[in-house]
Amino acid sequence: MTKDKNIYINRELSWLQFNARVLQEAADESVPLIERLRFLGIFSNNLDEFFKVRYATVKRIYEAGKGAKSELGGIKAGDLLEEITQIVINQQSTSLDILDSIEKELANENIFIIDETEIAVEQHNFIKNYFYQEVSPALVVIILNEDVAIPELKDSAAYLTVKMSNKDGKDQYALVEISKAMDRFVVLPSLDDSSQIIMLDDLIRYCLDDIFSIFDYESISAHMIKITRDGELDFDSDLSKSFISKISESVKDRKSGEPIRFVYDKRIDPGTLDFLLEVMGIDTKDSIIPGGRYHNRRDYMDFPSLGRHDLLYDKIIPLPVEGLSLEESIFKTIAKKDYLVYAPYHTFSYVVKFLREAALDPTVKTIKITIYRLAQISHVASSLINAAKNGKRVTVSIELRARFDEEANINYAEQMQDAGVNMLFGVPGLKVHCKMCVIEREENNKLVRYGFISTGNFNESTAKFYTDFTLLTSDPKLLKDVNKVFNFFEVNYKIYRYKHIITSPHYTKSKLFALIDHEIESAKQGKKAFIKLKMNSISSYKMIDKLYEASTAGVKIQMIVRGLCCLVPGIKGMSENIEVISIVDKFLEHTRLYIFSNNNDPKIYISSADWMTRNIDNRVEVSCPIYDKGIKKELQDIFEICWNDNVKARVINEFQDNTYRVNNKKKIRAQFETYDYYLRKLDK
């Protein structure tokens, strides 16, 4: 196979197309109206993180003077920075049009987002009281003088740039920081049957005279700006510092990282814009993006519901798992067979119940678990602390470098350490991203293992809207392997061999290659050969090349990839046997599922690993084989439901145009159909 520039899609550009799919949800008139606003918030939040991490990485490559075409999919770093900026400008423009459309539809529903010019006389006293009681005490106002250096602006914080014009022609500038601690949306007292909401930004604009009353000016105006900083962590090499100390200091340094994106209200006057760019040291390779009146639109994720349930998705009631009761001993139940919990369709309470029972059961001697991201108020963490207080030997491997959750993980690590939990802070050079737990319970004078292995974080909050599989098992074969991974955490220099699970960084690539090679051989022999994959992202060129090889050999490959996809499907002579779709809908698709035909005896794995270089070579990951026949059938059914989606599935192709899959088949919306699938299982 001859490689050329079209063999891979650049990962940054592919990611931007994923975020475009999120924006499609905001534009989709079949999505409930307030949910559409929240998708706008998700789009904006995603973009913030993209600039902090991916754009910042490309900028570092550019500043190092590297062409780095091989790393960036055949595009020079400087050219890529410019292309990203242009795409984002276009997407931002589209998002503003969508927001304008949504606001008009909200008005049809008697919901009005008003600005400072539309405040009624009857609302004046409420606004002023709210300002003095809730807003003014928390405001940070910075007066900009030529002889005083501008302070470092906070990453992703929103600021109002205030210009006060004087009679003598000298303009005075100031910055007003919009506090993240305050609600961005203020619901005003109703004057009639309508709901009226004012943005905090506009409430502040209404009260500018109150803030700057000591200044003598003829006119005053305020326009919003936002700066995004490099979000990568840089660690020092001081061996005397603890790992927690290094992470803590790196997180603090991130807040003053190099600026890499500057967003401004496109209606700001040119003189003010030039003044800001100069005093803030923004250069041409930073992404300078004209935006609308409001920034930090991620706050739309928390847009008030106003009691309008008709403008929201119906809340689903998480279902029980057939045969698994929260009222009985979970250990006694899973001692008989494996069970699969599929959140959010099933309740996450089974995982918490497992840990609660382990904390209280006198026969449980040890608990070992990996933690990547926890809920803000975590029942998982409290269960582990409870277990330690009950004399269990609790070992927690917590990843302090879970991006943007470092501070939360440090806080929980310190709480658990204080309670006597044995804390392991990852493996040098590797992030611990696998999601698993194993306990040892004394039964008839011997230790018996129980545990669970998951595709997602043990987080009660995200389990309500992330789709993830968790296998509850007492299979000694699987749990012996899982226990070896924990041994590796404690003795990093010893490389273990695993008979059942697949682990990164030592075995994932070779084991997956062997599974793919088996399908290639079957295809060459004229046997049925297929691979079905569901994951968040695929960017590893080695894995992509292997799939291209399988396609060329005649292996039929179906892929469901939610996020970035550097693989180019459907190219004759390279990938004509590969089809890829992406599903973006009510829930965030987070499951990783691998299915290999294996001569009509499918091998099936659930996994914590996407097919990205970092997951395969630079992280500790676990892919778990499924042996229970009923669960294997269930997972194949789930894949088929997702694959047949013709409502929310987008076709991924070489054009990256996010076209919806359209066919004449019965309408299947995978997430809704999956819930109905589990309802039917309970009704049998």
XYZ file of C-alpha atoms in Angstrom:
684
model
C 0.000 0.000 0.000
C 1.463 3.344 -1.031
C 1.223 5.987 1.645
C 0.391 9.538 0.671
C -0.870 12.645 2.394
C -4.483 11.393 2.271
C -3.861 8.272 4.324
C -4.645 9.993 7.632
C -6.913 12.816 8.717
C -5.143 15.340 10.924
C -6.220 14.726 14.528
C -6.820 18.397 15.379
C -8.977 18.941 12.310
C -10.851 15.691 12.969
C -11.503 16.783 16.544
C -12.929 20.093 15.324
C -15.314 18.105 13.133
C -16.394 16.148 16.205
C -17.182 19.432 17.934
C -19.096 20.440 14.812
C -21.314 17.397 15.478
C -21.990 18.775 18.957
C -22.930 22.064 17.293
C -25.291 20.140 15.011
C -27.194 19.046 18.125
C -27.615 22.696 19.101
C -28.989 23.398 15.618
C -31.275 20.337 15.528
C -34.887 21.516 15.897
C -35.957 18.056 17.069
C -33.816 18.518 20.200
C -35.710 20.198 23.084
C -35.051 23.926 23.147
C -33.230 24.304 26.473
C -31.195 21.191 25.665
C -30.083 22.931 22.467
C -28.755 25.807 24.552
C -26.897 23.330 26.722
C -25.307 21.740 23.651
C -24.038 25.219 22.755
C -22.454 25.258 26.203
C -20.852 21.856 25.618
C -19.525 23.047 22.251
C -17.931 26.077 23.918
C -16.504 24.082 26.830
C -15.016 21.544 24.414
C -13.407 24.341 22.450
C -11.841 25.827 25.581
C -10.209 22.498 26.432
C -9.103 22.005 22.823
C -7.205 25.293 22.854
C -5.671 24.659 26.277
C -4.303 21.302 25.194
C -4.210 20.556 21.466
C -3.757 24.061 20.031
C -1.182 24.735 22.742
C 0.718 21.570 21.740
C 0.807 22.556 18.059
C 1.954 26.038 19.043
C 4.790 24.541 21.088
C 5.839 22.503 18.049
C 5.732 25.642 15.898
C 7.775 27.683 18.375
C 10.359 24.892 18.599
C 10.953 25.441 14.889
C 9.849 21.979 13.874
C 7.972 21.244 10.703
C 6.629 18.113 12.404
C 4.671 16.994 9.350
C 4.819 13.372 10.468
C 3.333 14.238 13.855
C 0.632 16.451 12.400
C -0.652 14.311 9.548
C 1.272 15.969 6.739
C 0.565 19.597 7.721
C 3.177 22.106 8.877
C 2.586 23.429 12.379
C 2.262 27.065 11.283
C -0.206 26.192 8.527
C -2.192 24.051 10.942
C -2.472 26.893 13.484
C -3.888 29.146 10.777
C -6.315 26.494 9.522
C -7.565 25.789 13.055
C -8.151 29.487 13.656
C -10.135 29.860 10.429
C -12.291 26.794 11.174
C -12.978 28.029 14.700
C -13.913 31.501 13.442
C -16.439 29.894 11.074
C -17.787 27.597 13.797
C -18.100 30.508 16.211
C -20.031 32.442 13.588
C -22.342 29.453 13.076
C -22.818 29.081 16.821
C -23.861 32.738 17.099
C -26.446 32.234 14.356
C -27.737 29.154 16.190
C -27.912 31.093 19.463
C -29.866 33.868 17.757
C -32.296 31.294 16.351
C -32.740 29.614 19.741
C -33.407 32.937 21.457
C -36.147 33.695 18.917
C -37.724 30.289 19.589
C -37.461 30.896 23.338
C -39.361 34.141 22.799
C -42.114 32.118 21.121
C -42.218 30.103 24.352
C -42.541 33.335 26.358
C -38.942 33.112 27.593
C -36.882 36.225 27.016
C -33.161 36.803 27.487
C -32.990 40.575 27.823
C -30.026 42.952 27.945
C -29.371 46.108 29.982
C -31.319 48.293 27.539
C -34.531 46.274 28.005
C -34.856 46.406 31.793
C -38.284 47.643 32.817
C -38.735 50.379 35.401
C -40.377 47.817 37.701
C -37.220 45.690 37.586
C -34.794 48.503 38.416
C -34.856 48.093 42.204
C -34.442 44.302 41.980
C -31.432 44.706 39.668
C -29.754 47.295 41.910
C -30.371 45.286 45.075
C -29.073 42.123 43.410
C -25.977 43.984 42.244
C -25.111 45.411 45.666
C -25.961 42.251 47.602
C -24.659 39.500 45.301
C -22.404 40.970 42.611
C -20.519 44.030 43.837
C -18.775 42.342 46.806
C -17.261 39.703 44.488
C -16.209 41.987 41.625
C -12.542 42.408 40.756
C -11.970 45.704 38.925
C -8.561 46.440 37.404
C -7.717 50.001 36.327
C -5.319 49.974 33.373
C -2.585 52.626 33.483
C 0.399 53.038 31.207
C 2.802 53.041 34.161
C 1.343 49.890 35.764
C 1.802 46.497 34.116
C -1.409 44.668 33.321
C -1.876 41.744 35.728
C -2.053 38.223 34.312
C -5.603 37.474 33.310
C -7.062 34.205 34.518
C -7.346 31.333 32.097
C -10.815 31.117 30.523
C -12.231 33.785 32.832
C -14.499 36.355 31.194
C -13.647 40.041 31.481
C -15.491 43.183 30.511
C -13.122 45.695 28.932
C -14.415 49.077 30.006
C -13.615 52.231 28.069
C -14.333 55.598 29.660
C -14.130 58.493 27.180
C -13.219 61.895 28.613
C -13.709 65.450 27.377
C -9.975 65.981 26.912
C -9.742 63.052 24.504
C -7.835 60.810 26.894
C -9.474 57.440 27.322
C -9.350 55.466 30.561
C -9.486 51.668 30.400
C -10.437 49.113 33.027
C -11.178 45.393 33.292
C -14.038 43.868 35.254
C -13.644 40.177 36.011
C -16.864 38.150 35.881
C -16.717 35.780 38.829
C -17.157 32.067 38.101
C -18.683 31.710 41.560
C -21.840 33.585 40.574
C -24.727 32.353 38.443
C -24.322 33.606 34.905
C -28.097 33.803 34.427
C -30.250 35.944 36.693
C -33.968 35.177 36.601
C -35.884 38.439 36.976
C -39.223 38.898 38.737
C -41.994 38.181 36.287
C -43.983 41.187 35.064
C -46.611 39.052 33.336
C -46.777 35.409 32.307
C -43.346 35.526 30.685
C -39.962 34.415 32.043
C -37.238 37.019 31.781
C -33.530 36.295 32.219
C -30.621 38.699 32.142
C -27.002 37.684 31.699
C -24.773 38.656 34.605
C -22.614 40.547 32.080
C -25.540 42.803 31.151
C -26.554 43.283 34.767
C -23.010 44.588 35.364
C -23.254 46.810 32.282
C -26.456 48.277 33.744
C -24.523 49.141 36.893
C -21.306 50.503 35.342
C -22.020 53.979 36.728
C -22.172 52.474 40.211
C -18.756 50.837 39.757
C -16.949 53.821 38.216
C -18.740 56.711 39.909
C -15.438 58.296 41.080
C -14.325 58.850 37.481
C -15.297 61.847 35.376
C -16.279 60.632 31.914
C -18.650 61.582 29.137
C -19.432 58.070 27.950
C -18.741 54.524 29.063
C -18.891 51.208 27.223
C -18.005 47.594 28.001
C -17.056 44.727 25.688
C -16.149 41.203 26.649
C -12.805 39.470 26.177
C -11.479 36.048 27.179
C -7.992 34.570 27.157
C -7.145 30.853 27.018
C -3.792 29.649 28.294
C -1.590 26.635 27.579
C -3.058 23.850 29.743
C -0.148 21.390 29.630
C 1.540 20.620 32.950
C 5.294 21.152 33.244
C 7.024 19.294 36.067
C 10.259 20.280 37.778
C 12.954 17.705 38.478
C 13.429 18.382 42.196
C 13.661 14.859 43.656
C 13.090 16.162 47.182
C 9.505 17.138 46.370
C 6.635 14.689 46.689
C 4.634 13.822 43.587
C 1.588 15.560 45.111
C 3.677 18.728 45.605
C 4.884 18.655 42.009
C 1.362 18.196 40.633
C -0.003 20.963 42.895
C 2.681 23.414 41.770
C 2.192 22.485 38.108
C -1.560 23.108 38.371
C -0.839 26.543 39.854
C 1.635 27.273 37.037
C -0.984 26.271 34.443
C -3.089 29.256 35.538
C -0.337 31.568 34.301
C 0.610 29.549 31.203
C 1.312 31.150 27.851
C -1.764 32.702 26.175
C -2.806 30.799 23.068
C -6.288 32.150 22.270
C -7.813 35.598 22.576
C -11.554 35.980 21.967
C -13.120 39.428 21.785
C -16.466 41.068 21.088
C -16.275 41.885 17.383
C -18.062 45.202 18.087
C -15.185 46.515 20.222
C -13.610 49.622 18.706
C -10.261 49.034 16.937
C -8.310 51.352 19.230
C -9.344 49.437 22.341
C -8.535 46.108 20.664
C -5.056 47.270 19.604
C -4.396 48.583 23.126
C -5.349 45.235 24.671
C -3.301 43.132 22.240
C -0.266 45.291 22.885
C -0.427 45.339 26.699
C -1.230 41.608 26.847
C 1.549 40.541 24.466
C -0.744 38.644 22.082
C 1.073 37.795 18.822
C 0.026 36.570 15.394
C 0.472 32.864 16.188
C -1.982 33.093 19.033
C -5.493 32.421 17.850
C -7.262 35.799 17.764
C -10.968 35.192 17.309
C -13.746 37.757 16.922
C -16.804 36.594 18.817
C -20.189 37.787 19.962
C -21.304 39.922 22.843
C -20.900 37.067 25.345
C -18.048 34.638 25.919
C -17.772 31.613 28.208
C -20.858 30.221 26.583
C -20.000 26.986 28.370
C -22.209 28.488 31.084
C -25.188 27.620 28.883
C -24.700 24.054 30.128
C -26.310 25.346 33.337
C -29.068 27.388 31.728
C -32.013 27.406 34.183
C -34.832 24.998 33.405
C -37.497 27.522 34.563
C -39.769 24.591 35.356
C -40.237 24.017 31.622
C -39.926 20.236 31.471
C -41.484 20.357 28.005
C -38.299 22.052 26.771
C -36.012 19.356 28.219
C -35.345 15.712 27.474
C -37.489 13.377 29.509
C -35.444 12.042 32.396
C -34.981 8.311 32.206
C -35.315 6.154 35.281
C -32.187 3.942 35.475
C -33.244 0.332 35.231
C -32.288 -2.614 37.448
C -30.067 -5.325 36.015
C -32.061 -8.496 35.511
C -31.222 -10.897 38.363
C -29.138 -8.392 40.352
C -30.779 -6.898 43.459
C -29.647 -3.929 45.532
C -31.456 -5.476 48.496
C -29.378 -8.656 48.609
C -25.672 -9.442 48.989
C -23.994 -8.494 45.731
C -21.152 -10.935 46.422
C -23.475 -13.907 46.793
C -25.163 -12.992 43.510
C -22.052 -12.498 41.390
C -20.487 -15.632 42.904
C -22.913 -17.533 40.647
C -22.418 -15.623 37.374
C -21.122 -12.404 35.808
C -23.352 -9.356 35.396
C -23.071 -6.358 33.081
C -24.085 -2.879 34.252
C -24.610 -0.435 31.374
C -24.889 3.128 32.692
C -26.916 5.301 32.408
C -29.517 2.742 31.280
C -28.752 0.774 34.455
C -28.267 2.370 37.831
C -24.688 3.076 38.946
C -25.826 2.175 42.454
C -24.594 -1.391 41.873
C -20.982 -0.180 41.881
C -21.518 1.860 45.049
C -23.380 -1.086 46.628
C -20.396 -3.359 45.853
C -18.013 -0.989 47.662
C -20.411 -0.305 50.546
C -20.850 -4.014 51.131
C -17.099 -4.568 50.954
C -16.560 -1.792 53.514
C -18.908 -3.433 56.039
C -18.463 -7.164 55.383
C -16.223 -8.636 58.152
C -14.970 -11.338 55.772
C -13.566 -8.798 53.285
C -9.853 -8.382 53.953
C -8.528 -6.243 51.090
C -9.877 -3.754 48.536
C -7.839 -2.511 45.569
C -9.182 0.039 43.095
C -8.017 2.475 40.418
C -9.403 6.010 40.343
C -9.164 8.452 37.449
C -11.987 10.947 37.969
C -14.349 11.157 40.937
C -17.631 12.968 41.463
C -17.459 16.240 43.379
C -19.189 14.490 46.278
C -18.038 10.909 45.848
C -19.793 7.941 47.443
C -16.996 5.821 45.990
C -14.365 7.714 47.993
C -16.470 7.723 51.164
C -16.957 3.945 50.855
C -13.202 3.422 50.608
C -12.591 5.658 53.622
C -15.291 3.730 55.497
C -13.578 0.442 54.605
C -10.213 1.666 55.887
C -11.824 2.752 59.162
C -13.279 -0.757 59.451
C -9.803 -2.266 59.296
C -9.733 -3.362 55.646
C -6.440 -3.092 53.774
C -7.475 -0.562 51.130
C -5.169 0.278 48.231
C -6.091 3.071 45.838
C -4.158 3.865 42.677
C -5.230 7.443 41.928
C -4.142 9.314 38.822
C -3.145 12.809 39.954
C -2.582 13.882 36.326
C -6.175 13.359 35.146
C -6.375 16.490 33.031
C -8.327 19.360 34.671
C -9.271 17.106 37.618
C -5.845 17.282 39.269
C -6.936 19.497 42.170
C -10.016 17.397 42.952
C -7.974 14.181 42.890
C -5.311 15.675 45.157
C -7.995 16.661 47.677
C -9.489 13.165 47.709
C -6.051 11.554 47.830
C -5.212 13.529 50.954
C -8.548 12.645 52.581
C -8.069 8.936 51.892
C -4.440 9.006 52.976
C -5.478 10.597 56.277
C -7.981 7.751 56.767
C -5.271 5.113 56.411
C -5.771 4.164 52.763
C -2.610 3.000 51.006
C -2.275 5.495 48.151
C -0.379 4.723 44.931
C 0.303 7.700 42.705
C 0.573 6.059 39.329
C 3.588 4.644 37.527
C 6.605 6.756 36.478
C 6.157 7.811 32.859
C 2.652 6.322 32.564
C -0.844 7.513 33.350
C -3.069 4.929 35.031
C -6.281 5.054 33.010
C -7.670 1.529 33.544
C -10.874 1.246 35.598
C -10.968 -1.802 37.857
C -11.433 -3.076 41.387
C -10.644 -6.371 43.112
C -11.465 -7.405 46.669
C -10.422 -10.457 48.646
C -12.963 -12.117 50.902
C -12.274 -14.968 53.330
C -14.514 -17.931 52.608
C -13.974 -21.381 54.178
C -10.445 -20.431 55.262
C -9.333 -19.289 51.828
C -9.352 -15.960 50.011
C -11.861 -15.570 47.186
C -11.744 -12.612 44.794
C -14.618 -10.461 43.546
C -14.316 -7.387 41.398
C -15.406 -5.175 38.566
C -13.824 -3.898 35.366
C -15.212 -0.871 33.549
C -14.913 1.275 30.454
C -15.537 4.472 32.434
C -14.742 6.367 35.593
C -16.224 5.457 38.960
C -18.108 8.725 39.056
C -21.744 8.918 40.151
C -22.283 12.274 38.405
C -21.039 11.370 34.929
C -22.685 7.924 35.186
C -25.984 9.750 34.658
C -25.046 10.839 31.128
C -21.939 8.878 30.054
C -22.574 5.466 28.527
C -20.225 2.899 30.091
C -20.028 -0.847 30.680
C -19.035 -2.341 34.034
C -18.540 -6.094 34.396
C -19.209 -7.444 37.896
C -17.438 -10.777 38.268
C -16.005 -13.403 40.572
C -14.174 -15.174 37.742
C -10.857 -16.213 39.341
C -9.091 -16.236 35.951
C -9.881 -12.586 35.235
C -9.322 -11.359 38.788
C -5.972 -13.108 39.104
C -4.841 -11.046 36.119
C -6.369 -7.864 37.557
C -4.516 -8.453 40.814
C -1.266 -8.719 38.839
C -1.867 -5.195 37.501
C -2.026 -3.897 41.069
C 1.213 -5.764 41.792
C 2.739 -3.936 38.826
C 1.682 -0.611 40.355
C 3.727 -1.426 43.446
C 6.709 -3.068 41.700
C 7.035 -1.215 38.393
C 10.172 -2.929 37.168
C 8.526 -6.346 37.030
C 6.571 -7.044 33.829
C 3.823 -9.612 34.393
C 2.269 -11.960 31.876
C -1.506 -12.067 31.646
C -3.482 -15.035 30.387
C -6.810 -13.279 29.851
C -6.878 -9.482 30.082
C -4.999 -7.268 27.608
C -2.906 -4.529 29.173
C -1.150 -1.381 28.015
C 1.588 -0.410 27.616
C 3.170 -3.853 27.309
C 0.710 -5.992 25.364
C -2.200 -4.036 23.840
C -0.695 -3.425 20.414
C 0.696 -6.950 19.995
C -2.476 -8.649 21.261
C -4.775 -6.524 19.086
C -2.498 -7.093 16.100
C -2.762 -10.856 16.713
C -6.573 -10.646 16.824
C -6.617 -8.611 13.598
C -4.120 -10.975 11.955
C -6.444 -13.888 12.737
C -9.243 -12.102 10.874
C -6.889 -11.352 7.968
C -5.966 -15.023 7.718
C -9.634 -16.040 7.822
C -10.449 -13.602 5.010
C -7.600 -14.949 2.884
C -8.998 -18.441 3.373
C -12.436 -17.321 2.208
C -13.957 -17.584 5.676
C -16.240 -15.026 7.256
C -14.089 -12.327 8.819
C -15.189 -9.142 10.537
C -14.138 -6.624 13.181
C -16.611 -4.391 15.031
C -15.215 -1.572 17.137
C -16.769 1.093 19.327
C -14.570 3.738 20.893
C -14.154 7.439 21.578
C -11.175 8.119 19.320
C -8.684 6.532 16.961
C -5.448 8.332 16.100
C -2.687 5.714 16.400
C -1.169 5.417 12.917
C 0.061 1.903 13.750
C -3.451 0.731 14.582
C -4.901 2.536 11.561
C -2.338 0.930 9.256
C -3.255 -2.496 10.654
C -6.946 -1.876 9.955
C -6.050 -0.747 6.426
C -4.156 -4.021 5.997
C -7.206 -5.966 7.220
C -9.507 -4.063 4.874
C -7.238 -4.756 1.921
C -7.351 -8.470 2.819
C -11.166 -8.402 2.725
C -12.024 -8.141 6.426
C -15.307 -6.265 6.906
C -14.797 -3.560 9.539
C -17.550 -1.541 11.207
C -16.494 1.274 13.531
C -18.473 3.576 15.804
C -16.183 6.451 16.791
C -17.646 9.315 18.788
C -14.730 11.749 18.643
C -11.651 12.211 16.529
C -10.962 9.695 13.771
C -7.689 9.922 11.851
C -8.613 6.860 9.761
C -9.967 7.572 6.281
C -12.688 5.003 5.457
C -14.006 3.919 2.083
C -10.877 4.526 -0.042
C -10.424 1.955 -2.805
C -7.302 -0.136 -2.406
C -6.847 0.989 1.188
C -10.008 1.094 3.280
C -12.951 0.173 1.047
C -14.075 -2.455 3.576
C -14.146 0.009 6.494
C -17.262 1.938 7.461
C -17.279 4.503 10.264
C -20.148 6.311 11.949
C -20.313 8.679 14.907
C -23.254 9.014 17.299
C -23.773 12.279 19.185
C -27.006 12.421 21.133
C -28.559 12.924 24.558
C -25.867 10.878 26.343
C -22.132 11.010 25.768
C -21.053 7.773 24.105
C -18.080 6.576 26.162
C -18.014 2.781 25.844
C -15.103 0.924 24.288
C -16.107 -2.389 22.786
C -14.110 -4.699 20.495
C -15.692 -7.652 18.662
C -13.703 -10.070 16.473
C -15.419 -12.750 14.369
C -12.952 -15.524 15.343
C -14.447 -18.094 12.953
C -18.026 -17.505 14.150
C -17.022 -17.808 17.828
C -16.713 -14.084 18.599
C -14.024 -12.771 20.888
C -15.402 -9.759 22.720
C -13.636 -7.233 24.937
C -14.715 -4.179 26.909
C -11.874 -1.730 27.416
C -10.681 1.480 29.019
C -8.497 2.149 25.964
C -9.155 4.125 22.835
C -6.908 3.397 19.863
C -4.657 6.382 20.427
C -0.884 6.304 20.849
C -1.201 7.544 24.425
C -3.598 4.722 25.376
C -1.539 2.008 23.730
C 2.009 3.113 24.570
C 1.861 5.652 27.404
C -0.896 4.557 29.770
C -1.890 1.616 31.900
C -5.074 0.303 30.277
C -7.051 -2.911 30.584
C -9.185 -4.677 27.987
C -11.293 -7.415 29.542
C -12.545 -10.494 27.643
C -16.190 -11.418 28.059
C -16.765 -15.125 28.688
C -20.404 -15.240 29.809
C -22.501 -16.261 26.764
C -25.481 -14.153 27.781
C -23.373 -11.016 28.182
C -21.604 -11.688 24.871
C -24.975 -11.828 23.159
C -26.056 -8.657 24.976
C -22.977 -6.739 23.833
C -23.437 -7.883 20.241
C -27.063 -6.732 20.406
C -25.981 -3.336 21.756
C -23.433 -2.894 18.990
C -26.048 -3.730 16.340
C -28.519 -1.247 17.818
C -25.866 1.475 17.671
C -24.720 0.473 14.208
C -28.262 0.650 12.838
C -28.888 4.169 14.165
C -30.304 6.286 11.343
C -31.399 9.287 13.404
C -28.290 10.489 15.252
C -25.557 8.633 13.352
C -23.232 10.706 11.165
C -21.183 9.098 8.425
C -17.435 9.653 8.807
C -15.770 9.934 5.399
C -12.796 11.511 3.653
C -14.728 14.775 3.249
C -15.362 15.217 6.997
C -18.757 16.742 6.252
C -20.752 15.130 9.094
C -23.679 14.044 6.947
C -26.420 12.206 8.796
C -26.953 8.586 7.824
C -30.151 8.436 5.796
C -31.856 5.247 4.619
C -35.335 3.813 4.077
C -35.180 1.515 7.088
C -37.243 1.824 10.250
C -36.105 4.827 12.307
C -33.719 3.711 15.046
C -32.356 6.179 17.565
C -29.757 4.032 19.296
C -29.883 5.530 22.780
C -33.668 5.378 22.979
C -33.714 1.913 21.421
C -31.123 0.679 23.932
C -33.297 1.745 26.861
C -36.266 -0.057 25.296
C -34.057 -3.132 24.763
C -33.385 -3.347 28.485
C -37.028 -2.687 29.314
C -37.986 -5.643 27.145
C -35.434 -7.851 28.928
C -37.083 -7.031 32.251
C -40.563 -7.762 30.872
C -39.666 -11.289 29.761
